[in-house]
PDB file of C-alpha atoms in Angstrom:
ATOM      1  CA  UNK A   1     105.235 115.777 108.116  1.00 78.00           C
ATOM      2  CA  UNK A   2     107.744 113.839 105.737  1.00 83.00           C
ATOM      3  CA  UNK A   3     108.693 115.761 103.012  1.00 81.00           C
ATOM      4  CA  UNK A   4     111.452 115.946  99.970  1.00 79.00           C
ATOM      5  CA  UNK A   5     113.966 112.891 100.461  1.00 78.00           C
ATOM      6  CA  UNK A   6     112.093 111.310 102.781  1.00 79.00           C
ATOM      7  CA  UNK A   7     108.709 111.157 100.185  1.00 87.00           C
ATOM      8  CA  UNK A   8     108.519 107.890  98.245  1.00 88.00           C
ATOM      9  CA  UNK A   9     106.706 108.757  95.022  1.00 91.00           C
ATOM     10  CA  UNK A  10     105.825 107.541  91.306  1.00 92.00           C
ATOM     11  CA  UNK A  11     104.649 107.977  88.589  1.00 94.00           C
ATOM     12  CA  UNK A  12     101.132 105.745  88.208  1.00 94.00           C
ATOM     13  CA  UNK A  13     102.225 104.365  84.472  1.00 94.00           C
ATOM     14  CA  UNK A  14     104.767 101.969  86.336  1.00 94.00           C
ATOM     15  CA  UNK A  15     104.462  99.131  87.076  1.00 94.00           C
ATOM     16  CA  UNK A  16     104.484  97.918  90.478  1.00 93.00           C
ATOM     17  CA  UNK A  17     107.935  96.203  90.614  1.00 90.00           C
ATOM     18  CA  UNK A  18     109.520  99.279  88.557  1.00 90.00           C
ATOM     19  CA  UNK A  19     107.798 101.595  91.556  1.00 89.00           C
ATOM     20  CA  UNK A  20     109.184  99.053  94.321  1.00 82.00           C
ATOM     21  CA  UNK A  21     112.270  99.117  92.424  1.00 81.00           C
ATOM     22  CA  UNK A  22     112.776 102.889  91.965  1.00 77.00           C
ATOM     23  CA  UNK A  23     111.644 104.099  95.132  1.00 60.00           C
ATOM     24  CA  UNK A  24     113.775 102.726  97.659  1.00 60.00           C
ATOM     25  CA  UNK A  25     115.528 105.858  99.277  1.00 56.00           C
ATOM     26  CA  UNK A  26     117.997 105.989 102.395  1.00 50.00           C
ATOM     27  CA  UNK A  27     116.733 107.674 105.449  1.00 48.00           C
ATOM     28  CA  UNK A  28     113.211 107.187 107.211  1.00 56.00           C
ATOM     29  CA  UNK A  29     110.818 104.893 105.272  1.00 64.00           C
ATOM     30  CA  UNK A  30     107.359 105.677 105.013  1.00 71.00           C
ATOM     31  CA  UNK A  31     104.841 102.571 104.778  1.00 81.00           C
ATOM     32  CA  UNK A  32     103.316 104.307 101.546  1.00 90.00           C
ATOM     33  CA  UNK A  33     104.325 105.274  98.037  1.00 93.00           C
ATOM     34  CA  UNK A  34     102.377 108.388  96.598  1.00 95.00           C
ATOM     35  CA  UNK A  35     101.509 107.644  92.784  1.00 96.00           C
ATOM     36  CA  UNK A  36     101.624 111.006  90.637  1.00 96.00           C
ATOM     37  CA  UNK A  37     100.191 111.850  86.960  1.00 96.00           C
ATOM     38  CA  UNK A  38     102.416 113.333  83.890  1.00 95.00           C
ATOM     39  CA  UNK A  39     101.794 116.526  85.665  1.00 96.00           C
ATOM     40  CA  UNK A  40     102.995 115.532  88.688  1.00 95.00           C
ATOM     41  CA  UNK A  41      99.437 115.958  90.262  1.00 97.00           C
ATOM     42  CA  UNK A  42      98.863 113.342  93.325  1.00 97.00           C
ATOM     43  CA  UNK A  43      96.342 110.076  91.778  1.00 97.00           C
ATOM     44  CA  UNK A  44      96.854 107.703  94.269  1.00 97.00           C
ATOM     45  CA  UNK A  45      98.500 105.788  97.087  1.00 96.00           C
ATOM     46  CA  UNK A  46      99.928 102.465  97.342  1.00 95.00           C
ATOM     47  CA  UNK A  47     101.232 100.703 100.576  1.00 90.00           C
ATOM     48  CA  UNK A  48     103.287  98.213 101.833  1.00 87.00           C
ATOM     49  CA  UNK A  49     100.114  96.759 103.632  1.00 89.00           C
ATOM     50  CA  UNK A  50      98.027  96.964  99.497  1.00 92.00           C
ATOM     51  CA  UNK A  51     101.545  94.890  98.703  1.00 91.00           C
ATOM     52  CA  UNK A  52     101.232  92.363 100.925  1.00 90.00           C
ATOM     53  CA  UNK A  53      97.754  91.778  99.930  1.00 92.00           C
ATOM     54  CA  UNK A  54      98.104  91.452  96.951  1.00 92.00           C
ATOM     55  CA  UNK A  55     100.718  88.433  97.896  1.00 91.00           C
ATOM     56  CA  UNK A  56      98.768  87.121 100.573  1.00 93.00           C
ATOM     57  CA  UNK A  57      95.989  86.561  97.914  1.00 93.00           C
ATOM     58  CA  UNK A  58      98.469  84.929  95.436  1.00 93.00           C
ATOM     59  CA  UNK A  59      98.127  87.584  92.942  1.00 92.00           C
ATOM     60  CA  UNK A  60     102.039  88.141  92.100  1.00 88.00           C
ATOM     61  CA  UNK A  61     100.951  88.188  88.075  1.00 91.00           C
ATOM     62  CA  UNK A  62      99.753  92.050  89.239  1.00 92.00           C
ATOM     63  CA  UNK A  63     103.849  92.729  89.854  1.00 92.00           C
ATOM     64  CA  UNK A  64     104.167  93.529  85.691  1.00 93.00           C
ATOM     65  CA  UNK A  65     101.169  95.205  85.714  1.00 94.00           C
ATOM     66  CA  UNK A  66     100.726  98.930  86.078  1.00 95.00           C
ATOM     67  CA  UNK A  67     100.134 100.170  89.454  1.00 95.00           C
ATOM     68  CA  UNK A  68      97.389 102.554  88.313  1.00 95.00           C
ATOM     69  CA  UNK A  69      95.065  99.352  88.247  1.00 94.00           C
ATOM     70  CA  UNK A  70      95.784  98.150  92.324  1.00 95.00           C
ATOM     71  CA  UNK A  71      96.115 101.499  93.831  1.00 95.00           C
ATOM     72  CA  UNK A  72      93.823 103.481  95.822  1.00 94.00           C
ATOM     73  CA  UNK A  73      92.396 106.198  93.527  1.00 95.00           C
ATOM     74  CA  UNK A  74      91.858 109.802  95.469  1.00 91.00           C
ATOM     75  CA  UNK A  75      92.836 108.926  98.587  1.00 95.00           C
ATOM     76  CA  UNK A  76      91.904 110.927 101.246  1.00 95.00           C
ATOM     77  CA  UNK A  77      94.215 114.024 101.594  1.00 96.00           C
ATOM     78  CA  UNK A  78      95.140 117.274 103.729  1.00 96.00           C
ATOM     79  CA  UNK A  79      95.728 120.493 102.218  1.00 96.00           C
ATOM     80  CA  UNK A  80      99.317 122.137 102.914  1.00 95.00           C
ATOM     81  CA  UNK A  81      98.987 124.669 105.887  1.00 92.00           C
ATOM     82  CA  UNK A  82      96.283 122.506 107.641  1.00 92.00           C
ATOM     83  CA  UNK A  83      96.808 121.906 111.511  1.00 91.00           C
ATOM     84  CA  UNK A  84      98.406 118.494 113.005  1.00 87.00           C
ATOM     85  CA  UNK A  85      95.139 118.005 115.433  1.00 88.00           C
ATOM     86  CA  UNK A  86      92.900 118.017 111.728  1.00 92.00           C
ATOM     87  CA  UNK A  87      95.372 115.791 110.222  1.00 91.00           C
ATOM     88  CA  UNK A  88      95.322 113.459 113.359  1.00 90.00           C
ATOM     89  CA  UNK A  89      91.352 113.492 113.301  1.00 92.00           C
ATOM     90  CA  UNK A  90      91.308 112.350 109.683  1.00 94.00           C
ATOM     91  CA  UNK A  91      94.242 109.333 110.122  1.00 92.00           C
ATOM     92  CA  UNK A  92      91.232 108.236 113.067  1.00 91.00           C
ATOM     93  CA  UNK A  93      88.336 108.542 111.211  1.00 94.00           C
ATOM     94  CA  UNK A  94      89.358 106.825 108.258  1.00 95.00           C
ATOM     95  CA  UNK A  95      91.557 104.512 109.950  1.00 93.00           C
ATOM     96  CA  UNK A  96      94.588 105.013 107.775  1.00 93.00           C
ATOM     97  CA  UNK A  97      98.075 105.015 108.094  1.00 90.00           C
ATOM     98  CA  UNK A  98      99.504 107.412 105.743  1.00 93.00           C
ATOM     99  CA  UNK A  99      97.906 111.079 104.715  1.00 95.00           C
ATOM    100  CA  UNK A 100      99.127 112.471 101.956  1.00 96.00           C
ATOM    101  CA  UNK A 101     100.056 116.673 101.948  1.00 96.00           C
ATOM    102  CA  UNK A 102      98.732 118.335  98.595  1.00 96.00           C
ATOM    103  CA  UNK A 103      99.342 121.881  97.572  1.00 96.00           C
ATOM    104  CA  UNK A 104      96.488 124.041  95.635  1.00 96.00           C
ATOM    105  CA  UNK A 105      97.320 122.230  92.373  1.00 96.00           C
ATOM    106  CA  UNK A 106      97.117 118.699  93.947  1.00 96.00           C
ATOM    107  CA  UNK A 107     100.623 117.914  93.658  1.00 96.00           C
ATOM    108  CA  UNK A 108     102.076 115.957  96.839  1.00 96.00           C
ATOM    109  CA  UNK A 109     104.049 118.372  98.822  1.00 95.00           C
ATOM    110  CA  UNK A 110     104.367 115.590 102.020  1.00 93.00           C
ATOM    111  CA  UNK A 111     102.762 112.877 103.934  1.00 93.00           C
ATOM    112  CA  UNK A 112     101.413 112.682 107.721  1.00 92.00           C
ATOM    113  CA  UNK A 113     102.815 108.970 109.087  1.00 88.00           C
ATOM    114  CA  UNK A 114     100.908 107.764 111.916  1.00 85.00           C
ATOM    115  CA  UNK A 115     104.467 106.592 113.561  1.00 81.00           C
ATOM    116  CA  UNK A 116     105.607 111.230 113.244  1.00 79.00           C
ATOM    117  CA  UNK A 117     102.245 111.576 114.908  1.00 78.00           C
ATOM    118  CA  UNK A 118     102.832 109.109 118.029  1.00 76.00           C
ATOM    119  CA  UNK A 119     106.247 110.835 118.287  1.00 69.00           C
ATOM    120  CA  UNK A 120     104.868 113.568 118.777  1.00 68.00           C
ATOM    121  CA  UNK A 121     103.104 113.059 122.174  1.00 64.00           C
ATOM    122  CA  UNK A 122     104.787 113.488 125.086  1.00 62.00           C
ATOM    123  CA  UNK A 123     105.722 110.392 127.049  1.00 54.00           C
ATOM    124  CA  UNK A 124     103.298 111.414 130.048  1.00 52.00           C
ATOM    125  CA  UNK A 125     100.622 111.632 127.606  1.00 55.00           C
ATOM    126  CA  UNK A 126     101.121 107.936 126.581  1.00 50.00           C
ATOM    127  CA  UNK A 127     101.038 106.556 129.799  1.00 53.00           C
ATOM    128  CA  UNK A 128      97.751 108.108 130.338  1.00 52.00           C
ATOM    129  CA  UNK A 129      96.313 106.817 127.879  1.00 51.00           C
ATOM    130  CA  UNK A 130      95.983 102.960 129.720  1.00 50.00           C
ATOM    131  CA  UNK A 131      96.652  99.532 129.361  1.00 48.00           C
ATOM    132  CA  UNK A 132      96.803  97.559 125.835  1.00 46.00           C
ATOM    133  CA  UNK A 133      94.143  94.877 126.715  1.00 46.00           C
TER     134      UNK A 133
END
């Protein structure tokens, strides 16, 4: 799990250049910003693939708009203290790339990348698993 430095997050009054803008951090890069309220509680997630939508579909206007009205509201989450294999299970079944961590009060505490999850099988594990078609 990613946690402290390596956690891109925002508040979800910004718009999405100022988030884009603020956010950019030195170390490992997660594909996924995590938009917080005034309390710091988690309200939804934005990521670089929702970006290049929202380009690919000519909608740059969006850019000086606040983020709160393109992001994904209550994403799906794990609580803190939950185990990798449950974590894993919900990245398949909802086909998603990012997971964000919440603590009891719902404020983000981390976020499961799907690239710290590959890393974490063994190599003999991968080969096993066959051929890409």
């Amino acid at each position: 799990m990613r946690r402290g430095a390596d956690l891109r997050l925002a508040a979800c009054t910004h718009t999405v250049r100022e988030v884009f803008a603020q956010v950019r951090r030195r170390g490992r890069r997660t594909g996924a910003v995590m938009l917080v309220d005034e309390d710091g509680r988690l309200r939804g997630i934005f990521t670089d693939s929702d970006l290049a939508r929202l380009f690919e579909q000519r909608r740059e206007a969006v850019l000086d708009r606040p983020i709160s009205e393109v992001m994904i509201h209550g994403p799906v989450t794990i609580m803190q203290g939950t185990r990798v294999a449950d974590a894993v299970e919900l990245l398949r079944r909802h086909r998603i790339s990012e997971l964000p961590v919440t603590d009891a009060a719902g404020k983000p505490v981390g976020l499961v990348d799907i690239t710290d999850v590959l890393g974490l099988m063994p190599a003999e594990d991968a080969e096993t698993m066959g051929q890409v078609a």
